[in-house]
PDB file of C-alpha atoms in Angstrom:
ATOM      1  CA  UNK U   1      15.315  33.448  -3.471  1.00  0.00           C
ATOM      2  CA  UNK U   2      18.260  32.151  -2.089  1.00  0.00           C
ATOM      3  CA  UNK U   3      17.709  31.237   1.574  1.00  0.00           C
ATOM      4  CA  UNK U   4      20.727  32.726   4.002  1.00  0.00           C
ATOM      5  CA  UNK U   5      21.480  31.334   7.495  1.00  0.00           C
ATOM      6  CA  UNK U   6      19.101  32.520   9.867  1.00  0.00           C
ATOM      7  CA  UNK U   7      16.325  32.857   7.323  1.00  0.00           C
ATOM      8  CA  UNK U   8      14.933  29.014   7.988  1.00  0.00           C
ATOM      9  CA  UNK U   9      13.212  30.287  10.890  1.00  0.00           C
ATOM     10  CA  UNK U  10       9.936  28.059  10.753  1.00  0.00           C
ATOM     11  CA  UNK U  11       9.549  25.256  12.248  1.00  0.00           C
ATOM     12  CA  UNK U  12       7.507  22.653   9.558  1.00  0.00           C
ATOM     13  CA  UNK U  13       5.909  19.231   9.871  1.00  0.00           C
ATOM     14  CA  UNK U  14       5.654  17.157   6.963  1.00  0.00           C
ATOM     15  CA  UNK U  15       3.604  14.140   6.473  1.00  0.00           C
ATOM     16  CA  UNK U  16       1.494  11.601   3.933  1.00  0.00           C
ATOM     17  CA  UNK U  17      -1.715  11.348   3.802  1.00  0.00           C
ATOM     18  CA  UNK U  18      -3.466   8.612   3.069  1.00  0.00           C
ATOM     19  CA  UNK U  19      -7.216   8.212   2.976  1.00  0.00           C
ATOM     20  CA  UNK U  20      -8.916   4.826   3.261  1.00  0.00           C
ATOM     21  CA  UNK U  21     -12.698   3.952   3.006  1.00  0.00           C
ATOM     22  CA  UNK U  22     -15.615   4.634   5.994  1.00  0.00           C
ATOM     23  CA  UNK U  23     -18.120   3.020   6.490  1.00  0.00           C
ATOM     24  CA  UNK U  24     -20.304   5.827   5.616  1.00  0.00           C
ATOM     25  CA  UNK U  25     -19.253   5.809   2.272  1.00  0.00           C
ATOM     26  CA  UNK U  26     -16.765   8.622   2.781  1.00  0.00           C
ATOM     27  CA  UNK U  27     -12.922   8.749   3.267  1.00  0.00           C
ATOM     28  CA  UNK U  28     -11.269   8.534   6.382  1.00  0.00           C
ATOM     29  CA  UNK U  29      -7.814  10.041   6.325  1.00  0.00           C
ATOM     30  CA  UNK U  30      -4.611   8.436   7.901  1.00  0.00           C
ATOM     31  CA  UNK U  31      -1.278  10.241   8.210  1.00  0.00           C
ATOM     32  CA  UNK U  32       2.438   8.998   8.592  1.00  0.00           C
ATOM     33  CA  UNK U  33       4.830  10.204  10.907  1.00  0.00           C
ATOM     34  CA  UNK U  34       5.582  13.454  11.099  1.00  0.00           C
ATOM     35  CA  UNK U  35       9.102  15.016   9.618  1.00  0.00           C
ATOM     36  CA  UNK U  36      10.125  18.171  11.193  1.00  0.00           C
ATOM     37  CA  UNK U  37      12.239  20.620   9.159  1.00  0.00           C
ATOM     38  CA  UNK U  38      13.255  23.883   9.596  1.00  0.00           C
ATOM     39  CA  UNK U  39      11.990  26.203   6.657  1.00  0.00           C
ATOM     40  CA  UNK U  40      11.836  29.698   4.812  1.00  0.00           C
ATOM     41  CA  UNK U  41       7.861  29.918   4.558  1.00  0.00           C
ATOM     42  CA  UNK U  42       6.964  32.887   1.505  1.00  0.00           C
ATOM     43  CA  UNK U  43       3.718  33.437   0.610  1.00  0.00           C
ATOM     44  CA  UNK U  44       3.749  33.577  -3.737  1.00  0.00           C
ATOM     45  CA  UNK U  45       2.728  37.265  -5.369  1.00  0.00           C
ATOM     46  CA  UNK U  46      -0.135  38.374  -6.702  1.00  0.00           C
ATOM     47  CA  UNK U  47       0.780  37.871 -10.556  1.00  0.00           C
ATOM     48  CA  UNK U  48       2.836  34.144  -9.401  1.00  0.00           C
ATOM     49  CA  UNK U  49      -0.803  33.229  -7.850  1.00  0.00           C
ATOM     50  CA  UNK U  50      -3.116  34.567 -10.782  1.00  0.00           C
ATOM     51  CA  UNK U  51      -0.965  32.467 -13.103  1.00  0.00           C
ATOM     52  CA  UNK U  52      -1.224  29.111 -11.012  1.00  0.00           C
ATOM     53  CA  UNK U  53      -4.940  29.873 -10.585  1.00  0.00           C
ATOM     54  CA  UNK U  54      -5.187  29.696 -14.397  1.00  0.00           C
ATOM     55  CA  UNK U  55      -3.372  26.346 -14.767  1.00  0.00           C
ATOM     56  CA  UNK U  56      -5.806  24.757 -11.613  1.00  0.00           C
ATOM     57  CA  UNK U  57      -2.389  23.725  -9.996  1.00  0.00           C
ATOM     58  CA  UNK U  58      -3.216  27.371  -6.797  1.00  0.00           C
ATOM     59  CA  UNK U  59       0.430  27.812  -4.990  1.00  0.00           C
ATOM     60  CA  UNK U  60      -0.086  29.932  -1.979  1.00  0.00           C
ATOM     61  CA  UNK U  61       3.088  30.060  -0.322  1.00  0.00           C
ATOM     62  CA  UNK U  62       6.563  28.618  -1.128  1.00  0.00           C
ATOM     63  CA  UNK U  63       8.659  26.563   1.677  1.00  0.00           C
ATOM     64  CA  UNK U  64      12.439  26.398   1.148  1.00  0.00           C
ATOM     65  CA  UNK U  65      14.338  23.534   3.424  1.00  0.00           C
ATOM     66  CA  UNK U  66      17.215  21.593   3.530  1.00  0.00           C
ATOM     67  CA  UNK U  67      17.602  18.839   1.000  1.00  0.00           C
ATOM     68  CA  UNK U  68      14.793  16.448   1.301  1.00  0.00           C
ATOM     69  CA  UNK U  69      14.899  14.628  -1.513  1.00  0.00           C
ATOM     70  CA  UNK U  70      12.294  12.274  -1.218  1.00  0.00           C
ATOM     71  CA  UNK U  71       9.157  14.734  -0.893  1.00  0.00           C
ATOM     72  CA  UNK U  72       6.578  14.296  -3.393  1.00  0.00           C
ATOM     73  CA  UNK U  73       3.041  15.637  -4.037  1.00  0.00           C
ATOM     74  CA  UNK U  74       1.678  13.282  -1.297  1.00  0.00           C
ATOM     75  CA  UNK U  75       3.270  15.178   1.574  1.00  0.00           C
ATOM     76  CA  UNK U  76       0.662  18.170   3.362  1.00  0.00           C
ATOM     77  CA  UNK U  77       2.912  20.262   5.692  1.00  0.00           C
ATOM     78  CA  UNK U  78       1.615  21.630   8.762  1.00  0.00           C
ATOM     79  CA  UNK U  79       2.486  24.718  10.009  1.00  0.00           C
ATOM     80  CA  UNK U  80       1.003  27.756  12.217  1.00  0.00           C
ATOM     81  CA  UNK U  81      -2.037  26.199  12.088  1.00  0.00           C
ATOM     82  CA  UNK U  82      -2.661  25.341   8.559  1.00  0.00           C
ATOM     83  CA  UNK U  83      -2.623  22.345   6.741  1.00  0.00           C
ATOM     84  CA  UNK U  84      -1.165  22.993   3.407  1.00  0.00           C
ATOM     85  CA  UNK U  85      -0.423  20.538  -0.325  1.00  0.00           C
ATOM     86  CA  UNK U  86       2.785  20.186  -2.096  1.00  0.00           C
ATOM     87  CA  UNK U  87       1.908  20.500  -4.911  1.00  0.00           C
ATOM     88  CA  UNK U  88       5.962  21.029  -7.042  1.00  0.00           C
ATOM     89  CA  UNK U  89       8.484  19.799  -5.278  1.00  0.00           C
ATOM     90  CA  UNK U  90      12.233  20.977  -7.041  1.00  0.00           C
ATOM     91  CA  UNK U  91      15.219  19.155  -5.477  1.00  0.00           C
ATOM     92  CA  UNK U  92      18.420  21.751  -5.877  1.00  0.00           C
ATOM     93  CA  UNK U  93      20.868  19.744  -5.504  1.00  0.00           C
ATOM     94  CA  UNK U  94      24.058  21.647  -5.747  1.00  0.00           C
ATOM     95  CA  UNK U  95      22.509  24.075  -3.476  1.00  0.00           C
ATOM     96  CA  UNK U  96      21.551  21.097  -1.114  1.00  0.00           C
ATOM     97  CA  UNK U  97      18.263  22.926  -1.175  1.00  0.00           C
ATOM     98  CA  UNK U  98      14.661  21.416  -1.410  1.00  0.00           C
ATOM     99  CA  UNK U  99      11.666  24.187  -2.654  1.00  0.00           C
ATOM    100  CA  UNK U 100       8.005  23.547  -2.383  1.00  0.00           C
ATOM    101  CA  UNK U 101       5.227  24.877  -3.724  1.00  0.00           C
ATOM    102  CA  UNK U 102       2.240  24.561  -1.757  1.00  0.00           C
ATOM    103  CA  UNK U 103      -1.455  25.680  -1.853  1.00  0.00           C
ATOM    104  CA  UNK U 104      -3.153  25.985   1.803  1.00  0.00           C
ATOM    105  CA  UNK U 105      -5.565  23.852   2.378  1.00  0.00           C
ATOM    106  CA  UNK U 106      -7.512  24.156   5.424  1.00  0.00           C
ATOM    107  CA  UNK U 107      -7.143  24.951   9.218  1.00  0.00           C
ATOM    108  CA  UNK U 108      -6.083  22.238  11.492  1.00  0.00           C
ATOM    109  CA  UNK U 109      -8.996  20.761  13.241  1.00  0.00           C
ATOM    110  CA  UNK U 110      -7.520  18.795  15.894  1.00  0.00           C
ATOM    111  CA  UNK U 111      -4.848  20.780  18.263  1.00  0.00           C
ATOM    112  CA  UNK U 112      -3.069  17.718  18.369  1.00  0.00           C
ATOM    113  CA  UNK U 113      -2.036  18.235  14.984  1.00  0.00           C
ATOM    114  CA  UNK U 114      -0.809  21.731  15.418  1.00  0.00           C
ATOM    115  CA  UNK U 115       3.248  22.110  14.546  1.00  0.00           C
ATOM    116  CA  UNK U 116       4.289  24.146  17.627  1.00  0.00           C
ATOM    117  CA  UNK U 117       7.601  23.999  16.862  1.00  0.00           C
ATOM    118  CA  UNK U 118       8.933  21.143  19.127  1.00  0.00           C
TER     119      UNK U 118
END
């Protein structure tokens, strides 16, 4: 799944979360700046799903970007309207390449939040 030029054709945010404490006894969630990358965005197979399902780690889609080499499992990526996890991130470095697993997570609430692309 090599990507080609041209095929990075989505426009990604990625961020940390971090959630903190509320005062209702509940977790209030705080983000970092946003990243934006361009990205090939792939949604996994049927068989590559129903085998992450069975080891509890569910990868949706897979993200392919320019090297990023300091991504890890705390990043969500926003994009199209979706919040999704990382939840593998593999570095290839002699392909100067950076692939991501991530399982979608939930729509995005607030529109400020939206990647449009910008």
């Amino acid at each position: 799944m090599s990507a080609k030029p041209g095929r990075m054709n989505a426009r990604i945010a990625l961020r940390v979360r971090t959630d903190s404490p509320a005062l209702d006894a509940g977790l209030t969630a705080g983000y970092s700046d946003e990243v934006k990358r361009w990205a090939e965005v792939r949604p996994v197979g049927a068989v590559a799903y129903a085998a992450s399902v069975q080891s509890d780690e569910r990868v949706t889609h897979r993200m392919r970007m320019r090297l990023f080499s300091r991504i890890t499992t705390k990043y969500e990526v926003v994009w199209n309207g979706w919040v999704y996890r990382v939840r593998r991130a593999k570095h290839e470095h002699d392909k100067r390449e950076t692939l991501l697993e991530v399982e979608e997570q939930r729509r995005v609430d607030d529109e400020s939040e939206v990647s449009n692309g910008e």
